[in-house]
Every structure is written in structure tokens, then in C-alpha cells.
Amino acid sequence: MRVEDLVHFCPPGRLIIGTGARAQLPALIERLGYRRGVLVTDRFFSQKTPWVDEYVSAARALGIETVVFDGGAPDPTTTLCDSATAAIRRTLGGHEPDHVVALGGGSNIDLAKALCITLPSGRPVHEFVKGLTAANRPLPFIAMPTTAGTGSEATPGAILIDPENATKVAVMDNSLRPQVALIDPEFTYTCPPSVTADAGIDAFTHAIESYLTLDSAKFDRGGDADPGYSGRSSLTMLFAREAIRLCARYLKRTYDNGTDIEARTGMCYASVYAALSYGSAGLNAVHGIAYAVAGATHRSHGTTNAVMLPYVLEELAAARCDELLDVANIFGIATTDRNQAVRELCKAIRSLIESIGIPTTLKELGIDQASLPSLLNDALAVTRLLKAFPVTDAKAAYERILQRAYDGEPGEFLAAA
């Protein structure tokens, strides 16, 4: 316990984790009183797996009708959301759904969250970007993630791409957190190594970044009585630390051997625990800079996070030395030299990233030196994440991080005494 904490913790209404747990969902939905739903997924799951048909048939046997929308796509756009809204409303023929289910990775879950807002009225999603009011409460949402990484099943935001300017927009509200988050490790068993790596490093980044982020007592909630993010607390740090431990143990194992059921299950727990941490604590510089890098390179979210992670950790050596030493211990680094411990931790994390096939420098992503100033400006524009970076001069820190990530060289730092 930390007496200075200001805890505002918002988990899913129900969290279910277990091999084969998806079979429980229709009976739970019936118990909750829902009778007409929309299942949001993509064509891979509707055409290449039995999961969609199994769910729809089992739900129908209990009197629950389901409209399937399988037009999900990576990095869903506001345009896709609006066209999906119109198509689903036509299929419903004037009937109003009472719940939305998502099956898939973070992209399908984001799209489904947005549809929870747009389906009741048919209004375009852009109208909700500035926030929700009591008059536009979303439909109840149920998430079944098929990757172990994004943590969207425990967070308050729907993230979409605005195709007009290729930037990400977010609809944020705690009412978008799922009524049910159901994690069935079997969904992840057939993930290819590249997806396993990308999702797994995303989970690890969520865990370690939220473990080190701004304290809840210092976090600017903007006067919001129900903030989506509110800084780290002893509660979020418990989840973050366990997620870090699980990633250190299972991420490489899962990448090396996708049939390792213990490792697959361990990464599912890691992803959920990381989400329970960052879903309330929030994130900072890794994601803030990675968003800019993704915009410039169109590389995946996990990859751009991974490239930035070791260099951001170096920058936190003074402000978060004790926590980094704790993480170093989790990674088996045992030295009494604080600077050496942090340095070895950053090296170990970079080696982990490299070992799962992800680049470790901006050069490897195709970024040139001349692009660094524009990347800096784009990263600084994500003020929500900038303000949560617990350093004294965030702009200067971002500049150093970008240069080190370009050069691929460790920084000179002094851990706190």
C-alpha cells in the first residue's frame, strides 16, 4: 500500500480465463438477459475456424439471435466503422441489438467497441470522439481476444484510423470496458510466430511502461470524476509486476514453440494482467513515440513499441531506479551496482526483442536521420502520454531517446543512489 495513492480502478464487469472457456459464453449471455446480439469478427475467423458457427448455434439454442459482421480489418478506420454501422442496421431490419460480441485481436475489439456507440443511433463515429454523454451510453460489450497482447478487453478506448489525415482517433469512456472479458488460451494456439512476437512484446510493453508511469497522486485527471486513466498505484503495480514476470518466463518460449500450452496460457495471463495495469494507470513515452514511428513507417504497433522500449527505459534510470532494479531481478540480473543492473536490463530486453525477430533500431525500420525532428514533433503532440512521462524535461528526453534509437547505442545515465 502507498498512502498517497488516489486509486480509480476500472476492470471489466466479469473476467473469465480458462482453456475452453468460450463454451460458457452463451449460457452467461442468457443469464444476463441478452437476446439479440451482433458478433464482430473478420473473415479469417468466420471462414477458417469453427468458432463463429459454434457460438452462433449455441446461442440460438438458448434463444439468442446473433447477426455476424465479419468485415473486420487491421487498424480499422472511421470509414469502416460507419459503413459497418449502416450494414448491420440494415441487416437488423429495425430491431435494436442488446449486446455486441467481439472475436479477434485488438483491431476487431476496437471496431466492436466503436459499434457499441454507433449502432443505436446510426450516427457517424466522429461525433463521439470528443466524449460520450449520459444520452449516448454504448451497448453492453463482450470481448473474446484471440491474441495475447493488446489488452483491449480491459481498456476504456476504441482506437480507429481517420483516413483523411492517417492519424489515430479515440473514443474514450469507462462505459466501453467490457461487461464480459473472456480469455480462452485455445484461441491463441494457432497464432503464427510473427503475431505471437508482436502481441507478446506489446503486452510486455504495457506491463513495464505502466509499472514505471506517473504516480496517481501526480496524474492530471482534468477534473474528470470518472477518468479512463489515472496514473499508477500500488494496485496497478501488482498486476504489472506479475505480467512482467510472466513475459520474462514465457514470451520467448511461446515464440520458439507455439505448441507449448503452458507458455501460451502464461502469455494470456500476462496480457490480461498488463491490461488491468495500464487500463487504469495509463502509459507514457514508449507509446507516445511509437505512435509517431508507426505513422511514418506503417509498421505494426508491437514492433514500433519494441524498438523504442529499451531506450525509454534508459531515460528512466534516475526517476525509476528502484522499480528497474526490481525488473532486473525478475530477469535474473544480480549485481549490486545500480547503474550496471539497469544497463544490463536494457541490454537483456533489447536481446529479447531481437531474438523474436523484431528490429531494435529506427534505422532498421527505414527511418533516416533527417526524419527525427518531425518524429519528435509528432510524438510531443501526443500530450496525454507526454505529461505522464515521469522525468523533469520530457522534450529533451524524447530527443535523446530518438537519437539513441536511431544510432542503436546505449545512453549514458546515472541511476539514483
XYZ file of C-alpha atoms in Angstrom:
417
model
C 0.000 0.000 0.000
C 1.091 3.573 -0.741
C -0.872 6.049 1.338
C -0.506 8.807 -1.271
C -2.274 6.767 -3.991
C -5.529 8.016 -5.496
C -6.951 4.768 -6.817
C -9.527 4.785 -9.627
C -9.591 1.214 -10.896
C -11.985 0.035 -13.620
C -11.742 -3.658 -14.543
C -14.187 -5.481 -16.855
C -17.524 -6.386 -15.289
C -16.632 -10.077 -15.475
C -13.239 -11.587 -16.251
C -13.204 -15.246 -17.324
C -9.945 -17.057 -18.104
C -9.652 -20.730 -18.934
C -8.953 -23.251 -21.633
C -12.210 -23.910 -23.465
C -13.966 -21.122 -21.551
C -15.663 -19.867 -24.734
C -18.213 -22.670 -24.388
C -19.572 -20.929 -21.267
C -20.418 -17.677 -23.004
C -23.889 -18.389 -24.489
C -25.242 -19.527 -21.107
C -23.782 -16.458 -19.423
C -25.312 -14.158 -22.019
C -28.681 -15.822 -21.474
C -28.306 -15.344 -17.714
C -27.552 -11.653 -18.247
C -30.825 -11.345 -20.127
C -29.479 -10.522 -23.582
C -31.441 -11.846 -26.561
C -30.270 -10.099 -29.754
C -26.592 -9.546 -30.436
C -24.017 -8.584 -33.034
C -20.795 -10.597 -33.384
C -17.927 -8.547 -34.828
C -15.052 -10.515 -36.330
C -13.164 -10.918 -39.618
C -13.303 -13.384 -42.470
C -10.431 -15.490 -41.191
C -12.411 -16.426 -38.103
C -15.748 -16.773 -39.910
C -14.343 -18.890 -42.758
C -11.228 -20.628 -41.408
C -12.260 -21.557 -37.868
C -15.345 -23.214 -36.366
C -15.597 -20.642 -33.571
C -18.145 -18.300 -35.120
C -20.585 -21.034 -36.138
C -20.164 -22.787 -32.789
C -21.038 -19.624 -30.893
C -23.974 -18.608 -33.097
C -25.506 -22.112 -32.945
C -25.068 -22.458 -29.173
C -26.525 -19.003 -28.598
C -29.505 -19.689 -30.880
C -30.264 -22.879 -28.945
C -30.730 -20.640 -25.887
C -32.973 -18.168 -27.698
C -30.258 -15.622 -28.513
C -30.160 -14.387 -32.113
C -26.862 -13.111 -33.491
C -26.029 -11.006 -36.553
C -22.461 -11.695 -37.717
C -20.358 -8.893 -39.175
C -17.111 -10.372 -40.491
C -15.701 -7.304 -42.218
C -13.128 -6.527 -39.537
C -9.722 -5.376 -40.773
C -6.317 -4.467 -39.305
C -6.213 -0.899 -37.992
C -9.932 -0.227 -38.572
C -10.859 3.199 -39.901
C -13.662 5.569 -39.049
C -14.950 4.909 -42.570
C -15.111 1.164 -41.903
C -16.958 1.789 -38.651
C -19.550 3.974 -40.345
C -20.104 1.556 -43.248
C -20.340 -1.372 -40.821
C -22.895 0.549 -38.771
C -25.080 1.074 -41.821
C -24.745 -2.539 -42.992
C -25.550 -4.046 -39.603
C -28.532 -1.755 -39.081
C -29.904 -2.838 -42.475
C -29.487 -6.495 -41.535
C -31.225 -5.915 -38.194
C -34.213 -4.507 -40.091
C -35.257 -2.042 -37.430
C -34.607 -4.331 -34.474
C -32.211 -2.986 -31.858
C -29.432 -5.226 -30.532
C -28.887 -5.505 -26.792
C -25.208 -6.528 -26.854
C -22.100 -6.699 -29.061
C -19.525 -9.510 -29.024
C -16.009 -9.190 -30.455
C -13.919 -12.146 -31.604
C -10.399 -11.351 -32.748
C -7.362 -9.271 -31.992
C -7.188 -5.674 -30.900
C -8.435 -4.341 -34.243
C -11.680 -6.316 -34.122
C -12.170 -5.375 -30.476
C -11.641 -1.679 -31.229
C -14.133 -1.809 -34.085
C -16.678 -3.618 -31.918
C -16.326 -1.025 -29.145
C -16.978 1.755 -31.642
C -20.025 -0.082 -32.984
C -21.395 -0.276 -29.446
C -21.683 3.513 -29.689
C -22.861 3.959 -33.266
C -25.357 1.126 -33.701
C -28.177 2.530 -31.509
C -28.452 5.798 -33.453
C -26.592 5.191 -36.711
C -24.615 8.397 -36.195
C -21.026 8.588 -37.537
C -18.332 7.687 -35.053
C -16.602 11.081 -35.406
C -19.456 12.606 -33.417
C -18.319 10.685 -30.351
C -14.571 11.360 -30.448
C -14.853 14.285 -28.023
C -16.516 12.060 -25.437
C -19.753 10.369 -24.503
C -22.644 11.796 -22.554
C -25.356 10.209 -20.457
C -27.602 10.384 -23.527
C -25.406 8.105 -25.667
C -24.487 5.161 -23.499
C -22.978 2.293 -25.524
C -24.439 -1.163 -25.922
C -23.127 -3.792 -23.478
C -19.874 -5.203 -24.828
C -18.328 -8.688 -24.623
C -14.743 -9.349 -25.737
C -13.071 -12.613 -26.741
C -9.456 -11.810 -27.697
C -7.598 -14.228 -29.955
C -4.114 -12.840 -29.346
C -2.157 -12.412 -26.125
C -1.061 -8.828 -26.282
C -3.256 -5.814 -26.933
C -5.269 -5.935 -23.716
C -8.197 -4.190 -25.426
C -10.525 -6.450 -23.463
C -9.799 -4.416 -20.315
C -9.371 -0.852 -21.567
C -11.745 2.115 -21.992
C -10.926 3.142 -25.547
C -11.826 2.366 -29.140
C -8.900 3.325 -31.378
C -9.586 3.974 -35.078
C -7.674 5.464 -38.012
C -9.011 8.650 -39.573
C -8.256 8.114 -43.300
C -8.429 11.841 -44.030
C -5.157 12.500 -42.219
C -3.900 8.968 -41.383
C -3.963 9.712 -37.651
C -5.423 7.688 -34.836
C -8.560 8.911 -33.100
C -10.009 7.521 -29.908
C -13.414 7.263 -28.362
C -12.724 7.006 -24.639
C -15.135 6.205 -21.847
C -15.206 3.718 -18.993
C -18.582 2.502 -20.238
C -16.682 0.926 -23.166
C -14.963 -1.528 -20.867
C -16.455 -4.975 -21.452
C -19.268 -6.367 -19.391
C -17.542 -9.694 -20.013
C -13.912 -10.288 -20.983
C -13.467 -13.958 -21.836
C -9.908 -15.182 -22.398
C -9.642 -18.673 -23.838
C -5.971 -19.611 -24.435
C -7.069 -22.044 -27.163
C -7.774 -19.055 -29.384
C -4.042 -18.278 -29.424
C -2.710 -21.767 -30.142
C -2.524 -21.269 -33.921
C -1.074 -17.734 -33.893
C 1.986 -17.675 -36.177
C 5.340 -16.698 -34.639
C 5.256 -13.148 -36.017
C 1.852 -12.460 -34.462
C 2.908 -14.142 -31.231
C 6.007 -11.937 -31.052
C 4.215 -8.714 -31.916
C 1.382 -9.296 -29.456
C 3.669 -10.586 -26.726
C 6.043 -7.638 -26.820
C 3.009 -5.346 -26.768
C 1.853 -6.999 -23.540
C 5.339 -6.675 -22.066
C 5.478 -3.002 -23.019
C 2.082 -2.372 -21.427
C 3.253 -4.023 -18.237
C 6.635 -2.359 -17.804
C 5.505 1.051 -19.053
C 2.549 1.202 -16.662
C 4.786 -0.095 -13.852
C 7.014 2.953 -14.332
C 4.485 5.620 -15.287
C 3.394 8.744 -13.408
C 2.041 8.221 -9.889
C -1.697 8.533 -9.374
C -1.182 11.316 -6.831
C 0.501 13.434 -9.543
C -1.651 12.434 -12.501
C -3.713 15.208 -14.117
C -7.267 13.883 -14.317
C -8.563 17.157 -15.722
C -11.299 17.312 -13.139
C -12.902 14.165 -14.548
C -14.937 12.287 -11.955
C -14.606 9.081 -13.984
C -11.206 9.179 -15.705
C -10.210 6.470 -18.130
C -6.593 6.692 -16.987
C -5.409 7.969 -13.621
C -1.754 7.044 -13.020
C -0.072 4.103 -11.349
C -0.995 2.896 -7.892
C 0.034 0.012 -5.687
C -2.916 -1.909 -7.156
C -1.953 -1.422 -10.812
C 1.669 -2.160 -9.986
C 0.733 -5.566 -8.557
C -0.768 -6.568 -11.896
C 2.099 -5.000 -13.864
C 4.805 -6.794 -11.934
C 3.158 -10.191 -12.365
C 2.722 -9.517 -16.091
C 6.423 -8.646 -16.383
C 7.347 -11.874 -14.590
C 5.159 -13.947 -16.912
C 6.521 -12.265 -20.043
C 10.109 -12.821 -18.892
C 9.317 -16.500 -18.444
C 7.024 -17.278 -21.367
C 7.353 -14.793 -24.253
C 10.424 -16.340 -25.889
C 9.169 -19.842 -25.149
C 5.885 -19.156 -26.918
C 7.655 -17.660 -29.918
C 10.033 -20.627 -30.174
C 7.326 -23.258 -29.762
C 3.726 -22.308 -30.463
C 2.552 -25.722 -29.228
C 3.848 -25.024 -25.717
C 0.473 -24.848 -23.972
C 1.890 -23.725 -20.629
C 3.678 -20.829 -22.326
C 0.603 -19.898 -24.404
C -1.538 -19.841 -21.276
C 1.089 -17.895 -19.371
C 1.144 -15.192 -22.052
C -2.655 -14.962 -21.979
C -2.464 -14.231 -18.255
C 0.392 -11.796 -18.868
C -1.653 -9.896 -21.429
C -4.687 -9.615 -19.159
C -2.670 -8.593 -16.104
C -0.817 -5.970 -18.142
C -4.149 -4.642 -19.367
C -5.525 -4.465 -15.835
C -2.490 -2.338 -15.009
C -2.259 0.010 -17.965
C -6.033 0.117 -18.420
C -6.184 2.283 -15.311
C -2.610 3.548 -14.842
C -2.037 4.618 -18.427
C 1.177 4.686 -20.466
C 3.791 7.250 -21.483
C 6.826 7.737 -23.727
C 7.129 4.315 -25.375
C 3.647 4.532 -26.832
C 3.878 8.274 -27.361
C 6.928 7.948 -29.601
C 5.850 4.632 -31.139
C 2.654 6.216 -32.463
C 4.791 8.694 -34.420
C 7.086 5.931 -35.676
C 4.104 3.846 -36.793
C 2.704 6.813 -38.701
C 5.990 7.212 -40.554
C 6.716 3.543 -41.232
C 3.298 1.825 -41.159
C 4.889 -0.933 -39.106
C 2.844 -2.787 -36.518
C 2.049 -1.421 -33.082
C 4.014 -4.127 -31.269
C 7.072 -3.629 -33.453
C 7.209 0.144 -33.031
C 6.752 -0.210 -29.263
C 9.539 -2.779 -29.114
C 12.036 -0.604 -30.955
C 11.541 2.284 -28.530
C 11.269 0.345 -25.262
C 14.948 -0.166 -24.215
C 15.872 3.445 -24.966
C 12.938 4.806 -22.947
C 13.904 2.612 -20.004
C 17.414 4.086 -20.040
C 15.903 7.547 -19.728
C 14.024 6.450 -16.601
C 17.139 5.207 -14.801
C 17.133 8.069 -12.310
C 13.405 8.543 -11.804
C 12.505 4.852 -11.542
C 15.723 3.156 -10.439
C 14.201 1.000 -7.674
C 11.496 -0.319 -9.993
C 14.007 -1.030 -12.761
C 16.185 -2.912 -10.283
C 13.142 -4.987 -9.400
C 12.588 -5.771 -13.073
C 16.291 -6.585 -13.461
C 15.938 -9.106 -10.648
C 12.980 -10.709 -12.460
C 15.272 -11.111 -15.486
C 17.889 -12.809 -13.318
C 20.294 -9.873 -13.227
C 22.027 -9.931 -9.857
C 24.530 -7.149 -9.292
C 24.892 -4.593 -6.520
C 25.983 -1.898 -8.999
C 22.769 0.012 -9.706
C 23.983 1.535 -12.962
C 25.243 -1.815 -14.185
C 21.966 -3.523 -13.294
C 19.887 -1.030 -15.287
C 22.347 -1.174 -18.177
C 22.214 -4.992 -18.250
C 18.418 -4.929 -18.067
C 18.150 -2.659 -21.108
C 20.615 -4.899 -22.941
C 18.638 -8.029 -21.983
C 15.368 -6.519 -23.198
C 16.960 -5.474 -26.471
C 18.323 -9.011 -26.887
C 14.857 -10.437 -26.181
C 13.332 -8.202 -28.842
C 15.986 -9.215 -31.365
C 15.522 -12.909 -30.532
C 11.839 -12.807 -31.501
C 12.537 -11.312 -34.907
C 11.774 -7.645 -34.220
C 14.130 -4.795 -35.236
C 15.923 -2.896 -32.496
C 16.747 0.424 -34.183
C 14.909 3.108 -36.128
C 17.388 2.618 -38.980
C 16.174 -0.955 -39.370
C 12.631 0.390 -39.741
C 13.743 2.648 -42.618
C 13.861 5.901 -40.643
C 16.618 8.332 -41.669
C 18.373 10.933 -39.544
C 16.583 13.805 -41.281
C 13.210 12.429 -40.141
C 13.988 12.603 -36.413
C 12.801 16.229 -35.909
C 9.403 15.511 -37.457
C 9.105 12.307 -35.412
C 9.865 14.356 -32.304
C 7.169 16.904 -33.115
C 4.603 14.176 -33.783
C 5.474 12.392 -30.537
C 5.310 15.597 -28.485
C 1.848 16.242 -29.911
C 0.513 13.194 -28.020
C 0.266 15.300 -24.886
C -1.658 12.762 -22.800
C 1.326 10.407 -22.901
C 3.936 13.155 -22.753
C 2.521 14.504 -19.484
C 2.631 11.025 -17.926
C 6.369 10.560 -18.535
C 7.937 10.931 -15.058
C 11.015 12.989 -15.989
C 11.852 16.647 -15.435
C 12.325 17.656 -19.097
C 10.245 15.387 -21.314
C 11.074 17.176 -24.589
C 14.819 16.819 -24.079
C 14.308 13.206 -23.003
C 12.340 12.449 -26.182
C 15.152 13.947 -28.273
C 17.758 11.751 -26.598
C 15.571 8.650 -26.883
C 15.003 9.135 -30.610
C 18.691 9.693 -31.320
C 19.729 6.611 -29.344
C 17.034 4.528 -31.012
C 18.343 5.691 -34.386
C 22.005 5.022 -33.568
C 21.268 1.816 -31.678
C 23.653 2.889 -28.962
C 23.056 2.784 -25.196
C 22.828 6.091 -23.423
C 24.953 7.493 -20.648
C 22.900 7.648 -17.477
C 23.232 7.699 -13.751
C 20.831 5.632 -11.700
C 19.517 7.129 -8.488
C 21.703 6.489 -5.485
